[in-house]
């Protein structure tokens, strides 16, 4: 299934074509004249772009990119040949246009647009006439969006089209078509055609490129769009080492690779020429512009892999007839480098070897750390450099390092391994193992957590020591701290509990909130800490919206919304109080209002009318919070109401049936070559006119959306447009003339079914002792091909190779000492592919004992409104290891809700709904078990036996946890595992400081929530100290699979003059004037900024600069800017610095050293603006600022 963002991006792009907003999408359409401004105002988050971006695609076209500043490599980019037109493809590499989404923006520099002059209209013209920019448009060829050029065969029909809309009410858009002699021609030297529609259709004639211009106007603004219709004469194939190019192939560093372009034969009257090009890195590691390779003018070029990441090469193939260029295309080769180095670590403790890089050992133990490394680089020489903390330790280039465990709790070392090409850090963690052994008990029961349902309860905490002291006995020190913490901080001031008696601490009364208790046990030579958690747990709260369970809703503006809380208290049910607030609030004193914010209501529900206000991000969302208290516990519940600006209702159908999905309006596994009827059935009446339909397809291979049917139905075939497991994505846009609604469909290739087995029994996970061998197997069948043609490939976890014995659909492997082992089998049949996961857990967690209302059952037939208690008891074979419990509820509609129970092993609840399931996840040391408890209102024929199947989330596809009956097939619950949609580094640029610098990693799932760091590991490139480019590799585990590499840069401490820097916090950009000393304020954070300050100094990457100037156009066209302060060190203000800031009314100048104000620097600011300047500079600055375009109505005062 495709990533959700691809479909959303397609929808956004389609929405731009029509110029209106959909039900759940905020569409930013851009005036044709403001394209460059929008590009400059791109979102900072999208700076993480490849150095050589893909050719423009629908999925990428809505992602705005920063046009200046450093770009970092994330992955080997893919370039597509022939999608941009000739030289334009070379010139525009790396550019993405927001709107219009076209290969070029037409003849914008040719002087065709009405009113585009930037001439000075006189001193009294305070601001531009922004109302003249009213046209929105897109270009199409043969129904394909975002296209204005292409190659076509002689005689082929070519339909050129402009879809335009206007902001001018009741505007009639007119069209004129011209045939031009070149791409740069204007309508003044072109031949006018007798066509006045938005579509012009021709039949391609010959092989020469033809140019057409469409001029369209709404009476207020006029635009020209150029179409480039190229012939198909020169057909070229790409070969690498005499084989057709395979973009997945990797090559050894330093090796020679034969690149070749092979044109098909053409008439002898034509001449073919070649020019090979490359993009090399500069001394800072950044790639420069493409450069011709001297002497490389043949069809073959022997390239060298000289980059550890990828090496890009290009060949421009030109076809001429005499001196006339008939066709010219550029073909790219991106050669990925193989990793040359592999390394792994081991730890020897008192002579015994342990595989892995982390170990707990006794103080005084003899330890040897060992790294085993191999290189496939022919000239590679492996070197080792050991580091203790941040210091380098001399080890004589040895692959091992010996030490004795000291008294510290943890020792960290790493070995930097290099073969001269690649480097890798092997991190070692040596933890201190205490000889003091014991378990924690609460009220005589093993455990570490206690729950108070009333403040006067009493509980006994006890540490039961099983080991013998080395001295005269054990000393027990009891302490506590407010809140919950899973570690002990030596620097924290804990409250000592003086009345605790030895190994026992009685916790009684005066419990005011969650607390952590620590028991430090000493015997004179050793020490160990035991941690207990005390929770306040008297309140049970649930959120409702319009009497339905949940905390989020989408409504039409003007509609009433009732938020509610269902609360029960085990302490005082009659004392529950409620306080409603607007905004996100959890009791902390933050923001402008803090604890003084207004209380909206004090009942269990609050009703309001949804407004239609849109924030700076284009969202129409309101947040509310409810503070609930029973006098003992206080809970804060959060609610969200989002405006749905479309009141249109409809149902997405496939072959007449509804197939709802968490991402798509309709989703179905598609059989190869089978026809499917996609349909949208509207359930509401149009407010004006009648419903119109436009179907389109999103194709990753071309990166474009193609028009299809214009009725309420569209017939497509499964598995035709895409290969392997790539899904067919379709969209239907329904319009009634004023509003639009979008319906998305996904047809995912599906042909394989399989049964997973472990040692012959149906299972995907098993609990085993270390050393036991198991056989994993897949019994697969296919509707596409015969079973003997199904292919199986196995691998261990995220590795690319397996170490066990694989034989087709079977794989034999021994259980290691690891708590969790993961194995993957990919099954392919030539049409689709499926990924199956096996997990081998250590048998440290016993089979839990569970009851419902005291009875050993997992299913219960009972009526709605009845109250029940589920109890789960688990034990662990690892001494004093915490057992964690997580609860969740699945309702009859398969909606999944996490339940906050603070790691409690019991759950008490009231039944509601005909069918519901509660899930308890028990985990310890990375090992998990899940139990499902099913509740039914009336009896069912099947006594269900539910089993769980986990489909792990990949880097592009959500996973799922499905609980299904193995008898009747009933799906009792289905939980979505959001894939890691966004992966960010805390910083992509560091300044050299002589120390190891590594960014932190944040992962956001496709549901917008942060994915916990326990679901992935992060490894970094070796060193990360000297200036250069480094990589952080994020490898996912648990319910996720896959890995991604993100790069970051350490730059020299003093960036050279001309370098553009981004200020932390404000995100304003600065341009270095003098390295390490002065900068100019280059650009505002975005075009929507309302207040701004040009500081006297700015600190970036630990370097403090004086801000001595404001660069030209720094705030140009920031039309919402109202107030600006200019710092004391500014000496110059560039031309057009504040040009077009029509709302700017207050300017405060603190500098007494302004010597220069550029042309039109203040032209177009508010006519009643005031500029406050230092008293001593009033006269001089009046004269100076007048030269900068300040109008007569603007006051300059002291």
Tab-separated table of C-alpha atoms in Angstrom, residues 617-865:
chain	number	residue	atom	x	y	z
A	617	UNK	CA	-1.134	27.155	9.502
A	618	UNK	CA	-4.417	27.161	7.599
A	619	UNK	CA	-6.140	24.887	10.129
A	620	UNK	CA	-9.526	25.484	11.698
A	621	UNK	CA	-9.120	23.610	14.972
A	622	UNK	CA	-10.222	24.381	18.512
A	623	UNK	CA	-8.814	22.681	21.601
A	624	UNK	CA	-10.541	22.325	24.954
A	625	UNK	CA	-9.437	20.814	28.272
A	626	UNK	CA	-11.352	19.529	31.254
A	627	UNK	CA	-9.868	19.337	34.756
A	628	UNK	CA	-11.592	16.551	36.710
A	629	UNK	CA	-11.027	15.986	40.436
A	630	UNK	CA	-12.503	13.931	43.258
A	631	UNK	CA	-10.473	15.702	45.955
A	632	UNK	CA	-7.748	13.070	45.838
A	633	UNK	CA	-6.779	12.625	42.192
A	634	UNK	CA	-6.893	15.222	39.409
A	635	UNK	CA	-7.002	14.304	35.718
A	636	UNK	CA	-6.741	16.527	32.657
A	637	UNK	CA	-8.628	15.478	29.519
A	638	UNK	CA	-7.999	17.036	26.120
A	639	UNK	CA	-10.494	17.554	23.256
A	640	UNK	CA	-10.132	18.644	19.646
A	641	UNK	CA	-12.767	20.033	17.264
A	642	UNK	CA	-11.820	20.560	13.628
A	643	UNK	CA	-13.906	22.358	11.027
A	644	UNK	CA	-15.073	20.417	8.029
A	645	UNK	CA	-15.896	23.125	5.521
A	646	UNK	CA	-17.805	20.773	3.278
A	647	UNK	CA	-21.315	19.681	4.147
A	648	UNK	CA	-21.385	17.276	1.202
A	649	UNK	CA	-21.951	13.644	2.086
A	650	UNK	CA	-21.139	10.562	0.059
A	651	UNK	CA	-20.052	6.924	0.128
A	652	UNK	CA	-17.099	5.355	-1.697
A	653	UNK	CA	-17.959	1.966	-3.197
A	654	UNK	CA	-16.039	-0.771	-4.981
A	655	UNK	CA	-18.246	-3.076	-7.027
A	656	UNK	CA	-21.233	-1.713	-5.148
A	657	UNK	CA	-19.859	-2.423	-1.657
A	658	UNK	CA	-18.317	-0.223	1.001
A	659	UNK	CA	-14.763	-1.040	2.094
A	660	UNK	CA	-13.764	1.657	4.635
A	661	UNK	CA	-10.153	2.051	5.661
A	662	UNK	CA	-8.140	4.156	8.126
A	663	UNK	CA	-6.384	6.019	5.279
A	664	UNK	CA	-8.592	5.628	2.214
A	665	UNK	CA	-12.324	6.027	1.712
A	666	UNK	CA	-12.301	2.586	0.133
A	667	UNK	CA	-9.614	-0.086	0.083
A	668	UNK	CA	-9.563	-3.598	-1.322
A	669	UNK	CA	-6.905	-6.193	-2.157
A	670	UNK	CA	-6.943	-6.327	-5.950
A	671	UNK	CA	-6.731	-9.450	-8.086
A	672	UNK	CA	-4.463	-9.183	-11.094
A	673	UNK	CA	-6.149	-7.926	-14.277
A	674	UNK	CA	-9.612	-8.066	-12.734
A	675	UNK	CA	-11.931	-5.141	-13.484
A	676	UNK	CA	-13.260	-3.127	-10.557
A	677	UNK	CA	-16.021	-0.555	-10.657
A	678	UNK	CA	-15.174	2.402	-8.413
A	679	UNK	CA	-18.191	4.516	-7.525
A	680	UNK	CA	-19.090	7.566	-5.466
A	681	UNK	CA	-22.697	7.692	-4.318
A	682	UNK	CA	-23.622	11.114	-2.923
A	683	UNK	CA	-25.951	11.095	0.074
A	684	UNK	CA	-26.624	14.846	0.156
A	685	UNK	CA	-28.261	17.186	-2.322
A	686	UNK	CA	-26.079	19.780	-4.083
A	687	UNK	CA	-26.457	23.282	-2.683
A	688	UNK	CA	-26.176	24.778	-6.162
A	689	UNK	CA	-26.335	23.268	-9.621
A	690	UNK	CA	-25.627	19.547	-9.887
A	691	UNK	CA	-22.812	17.279	-8.874
A	692	UNK	CA	-19.898	16.953	-11.275
A	693	UNK	CA	-17.283	14.202	-11.025
A	694	UNK	CA	-13.636	14.074	-12.018
A	695	UNK	CA	-11.669	10.864	-11.523
A	696	UNK	CA	-7.908	10.711	-11.581
A	697	UNK	CA	-5.075	8.274	-10.939
A	698	UNK	CA	-1.827	8.738	-9.086
A	699	UNK	CA	1.091	6.943	-10.676
A	700	UNK	CA	4.395	6.863	-8.843
A	701	UNK	CA	6.261	5.832	-11.976
A	702	UNK	CA	5.391	9.092	-13.771
A	703	UNK	CA	4.740	11.253	-10.756
A	704	UNK	CA	1.611	12.722	-12.354
A	705	UNK	CA	-2.161	12.519	-12.035
A	706	UNK	CA	-4.142	11.380	-15.067
A	707	UNK	CA	-7.728	12.350	-15.814
A	708	UNK	CA	-10.159	9.461	-16.080
A	709	UNK	CA	-13.969	9.294	-15.944
A	710	UNK	CA	-16.280	12.290	-15.462
A	711	UNK	CA	-19.274	10.289	-14.229
A	712	UNK	CA	-19.984	8.919	-10.767
A	713	UNK	CA	-18.301	5.638	-11.738
A	714	UNK	CA	-14.869	4.673	-12.985
A	715	UNK	CA	-13.858	1.171	-14.103
A	716	UNK	CA	-10.220	0.188	-13.572
A	717	UNK	CA	-8.148	-2.980	-13.540
A	718	UNK	CA	-6.173	-4.265	-10.584
A	719	UNK	CA	-2.427	-4.614	-10.875
A	720	UNK	CA	-2.087	-3.033	-14.305
A	721	UNK	CA	-0.493	0.334	-13.591
A	722	UNK	CA	1.960	-0.711	-10.898
A	723	UNK	CA	4.502	-3.435	-10.239
A	724	UNK	CA	4.789	-5.909	-7.391
A	725	UNK	CA	3.217	-4.674	-4.148
A	726	UNK	CA	2.794	-1.048	-5.241
A	727	UNK	CA	-0.870	-0.056	-4.956
A	728	UNK	CA	-3.211	1.543	-7.464
A	729	UNK	CA	-4.341	4.881	-6.056
A	730	UNK	CA	-7.386	6.708	-7.395
A	731	UNK	CA	-9.228	9.859	-6.436
A	732	UNK	CA	-12.665	11.200	-7.295
A	733	UNK	CA	-13.322	14.923	-6.874
A	734	UNK	CA	-16.991	15.752	-6.548
A	735	UNK	CA	-18.133	19.366	-7.019
A	736	UNK	CA	-21.453	21.161	-6.855
A	737	UNK	CA	-20.021	24.395	-8.252
A	738	UNK	CA	-19.172	25.922	-4.876
A	739	UNK	CA	-17.736	23.107	-2.790
A	740	UNK	CA	-15.668	20.018	-3.427
A	741	UNK	CA	-15.196	16.695	-1.676
A	742	UNK	CA	-12.487	14.130	-2.250
A	743	UNK	CA	-12.862	10.351	-2.206
A	744	UNK	CA	-9.767	8.148	-2.273
A	745	UNK	CA	-9.510	4.527	-3.374
A	746	UNK	CA	-6.700	2.020	-3.047
A	747	UNK	CA	-6.474	-1.252	-4.970
A	748	UNK	CA	-3.532	-3.127	-3.505
A	749	UNK	CA	-2.132	-6.072	-5.451
A	750	UNK	CA	-3.152	-9.210	-3.575
A	751	UNK	CA	-2.728	-12.817	-4.553
A	752	UNK	CA	-0.861	-14.583	-1.749
A	753	UNK	CA	-2.286	-16.278	1.324
A	754	UNK	CA	-0.122	-18.140	3.775
A	755	UNK	CA	-0.043	-19.941	7.093
A	756	UNK	CA	2.899	-19.274	9.393
A	757	UNK	CA	4.176	-22.211	11.420
A	758	UNK	CA	6.754	-22.788	14.124
A	759	UNK	CA	7.796	-26.416	14.575
A	760	UNK	CA	4.762	-27.440	12.527
A	761	UNK	CA	2.169	-25.550	14.601
A	762	UNK	CA	0.403	-22.410	13.376
A	763	UNK	CA	2.141	-19.527	15.143
A	764	UNK	CA	4.174	-16.424	14.470
A	765	UNK	CA	5.826	-16.106	17.873
A	766	UNK	CA	7.141	-18.530	20.445
A	767	UNK	CA	8.826	-18.477	23.863
A	768	UNK	CA	12.016	-20.552	24.088
A	769	UNK	CA	15.078	-21.114	26.268
A	770	UNK	CA	18.431	-20.160	24.780
A	771	UNK	CA	20.013	-22.863	22.602
A	772	UNK	CA	16.793	-24.571	21.486
A	773	UNK	CA	16.427	-24.969	17.709
A	774	UNK	CA	13.185	-24.228	15.895
A	775	UNK	CA	11.900	-24.595	12.341
A	776	UNK	CA	10.073	-21.618	10.874
A	777	UNK	CA	7.935	-22.294	7.803
A	778	UNK	CA	5.485	-20.631	5.436
A	779	UNK	CA	2.765	-22.571	3.631
A	780	UNK	CA	1.773	-20.157	0.848
A	781	UNK	CA	-0.643	-20.339	-2.081
A	782	UNK	CA	-1.311	-17.881	-4.901
A	783	UNK	CA	-4.255	-16.991	-7.090
A	784	UNK	CA	-1.820	-15.625	-9.650
A	785	UNK	CA	0.552	-18.523	-10.202
A	786	UNK	CA	1.231	-22.105	-9.162
A	787	UNK	CA	2.772	-22.899	-5.771
A	788	UNK	CA	6.031	-24.158	-7.306
A	789	UNK	CA	6.700	-20.696	-8.748
A	790	UNK	CA	6.371	-18.884	-5.438
A	791	UNK	CA	9.708	-17.545	-4.204
A	792	UNK	CA	10.779	-17.222	-0.572
A	793	UNK	CA	13.596	-15.127	0.872
A	794	UNK	CA	14.591	-15.141	4.535
A	795	UNK	CA	16.542	-12.754	6.679
A	796	UNK	CA	17.179	-12.140	10.337
A	797	UNK	CA	15.693	-8.882	11.653
A	798	UNK	CA	16.922	-5.904	9.656
A	799	UNK	CA	19.905	-7.835	8.224
A	800	UNK	CA	20.123	-8.625	4.542
A	801	UNK	CA	21.423	-12.151	4.978
A	802	UNK	CA	20.505	-15.139	7.100
A	803	UNK	CA	22.759	-17.202	9.295
A	804	UNK	CA	20.604	-20.288	9.796
A	805	UNK	CA	19.670	-23.011	7.334
A	806	UNK	CA	17.110	-21.837	4.754
A	807	UNK	CA	15.416	-24.258	2.379
A	808	UNK	CA	12.714	-22.619	0.317
A	809	UNK	CA	9.736	-22.031	2.573
A	810	UNK	CA	11.548	-23.342	5.684
A	811	UNK	CA	14.206	-21.824	7.908
A	812	UNK	CA	15.918	-23.527	10.872
A	813	UNK	CA	17.504	-21.331	13.507
A	814	UNK	CA	18.713	-21.683	17.120
A	815	UNK	CA	17.419	-19.457	19.910
A	816	UNK	CA	20.133	-17.063	21.042
A	817	UNK	CA	20.594	-15.426	24.433
A	818	UNK	CA	18.817	-12.309	23.178
A	819	UNK	CA	15.454	-11.539	24.750
A	820	UNK	CA	13.921	-11.140	21.300
A	821	UNK	CA	14.882	-12.443	17.869
A	822	UNK	CA	13.068	-11.444	14.710
A	823	UNK	CA	13.026	-13.286	11.393
A	824	UNK	CA	11.416	-12.205	8.161
A	825	UNK	CA	10.209	-14.154	5.156
A	826	UNK	CA	9.304	-12.292	1.967
A	827	UNK	CA	7.001	-14.271	-0.321
A	828	UNK	CA	6.617	-13.274	-3.985
A	829	UNK	CA	4.588	-14.712	-6.836
A	830	UNK	CA	5.406	-12.242	-9.628
A	831	UNK	CA	2.365	-10.068	-8.980
A	832	UNK	CA	2.308	-9.225	-5.321
A	833	UNK	CA	4.523	-9.794	-2.317
A	834	UNK	CA	3.796	-10.352	1.342
A	835	UNK	CA	6.091	-10.005	4.332
A	836	UNK	CA	5.748	-12.397	7.265
A	837	UNK	CA	7.395	-11.916	10.639
A	838	UNK	CA	8.420	-14.490	13.225
A	839	UNK	CA	9.481	-13.551	16.737
A	840	UNK	CA	11.383	-15.793	19.131
A	841	UNK	CA	11.161	-14.580	22.718
A	842	UNK	CA	13.170	-15.816	25.662
A	843	UNK	CA	10.995	-17.758	28.062
A	844	UNK	CA	11.584	-15.309	30.922
A	845	UNK	CA	7.883	-14.421	31.164
A	846	UNK	CA	5.615	-17.154	32.420
A	847	UNK	CA	2.164	-17.837	30.987
A	848	UNK	CA	-0.030	-15.308	32.815
A	849	UNK	CA	-2.905	-16.330	35.070
A	850	UNK	CA	-6.060	-14.327	34.420
A	851	UNK	CA	-9.638	-14.026	35.627
A	852	UNK	CA	-12.836	-12.126	34.897
A	853	UNK	CA	-14.724	-11.424	38.127
A	854	UNK	CA	-12.665	-14.124	39.828
A	855	UNK	CA	-13.372	-16.813	37.181
A	856	UNK	CA	-10.611	-18.232	34.961
A	857	UNK	CA	-12.238	-17.267	31.627
A	858	UNK	CA	-11.368	-14.880	28.792
A	859	UNK	CA	-14.876	-14.636	27.210
A	860	UNK	CA	-18.014	-13.520	29.007
A	861	UNK	CA	-21.634	-13.129	27.935
A	862	UNK	CA	-23.183	-10.244	29.880
A	863	UNK	CA	-25.538	-7.325	29.516
A	864	UNK	CA	-24.754	-3.688	28.818
A	865	UNK	CA	-24.236	-1.541	31.905
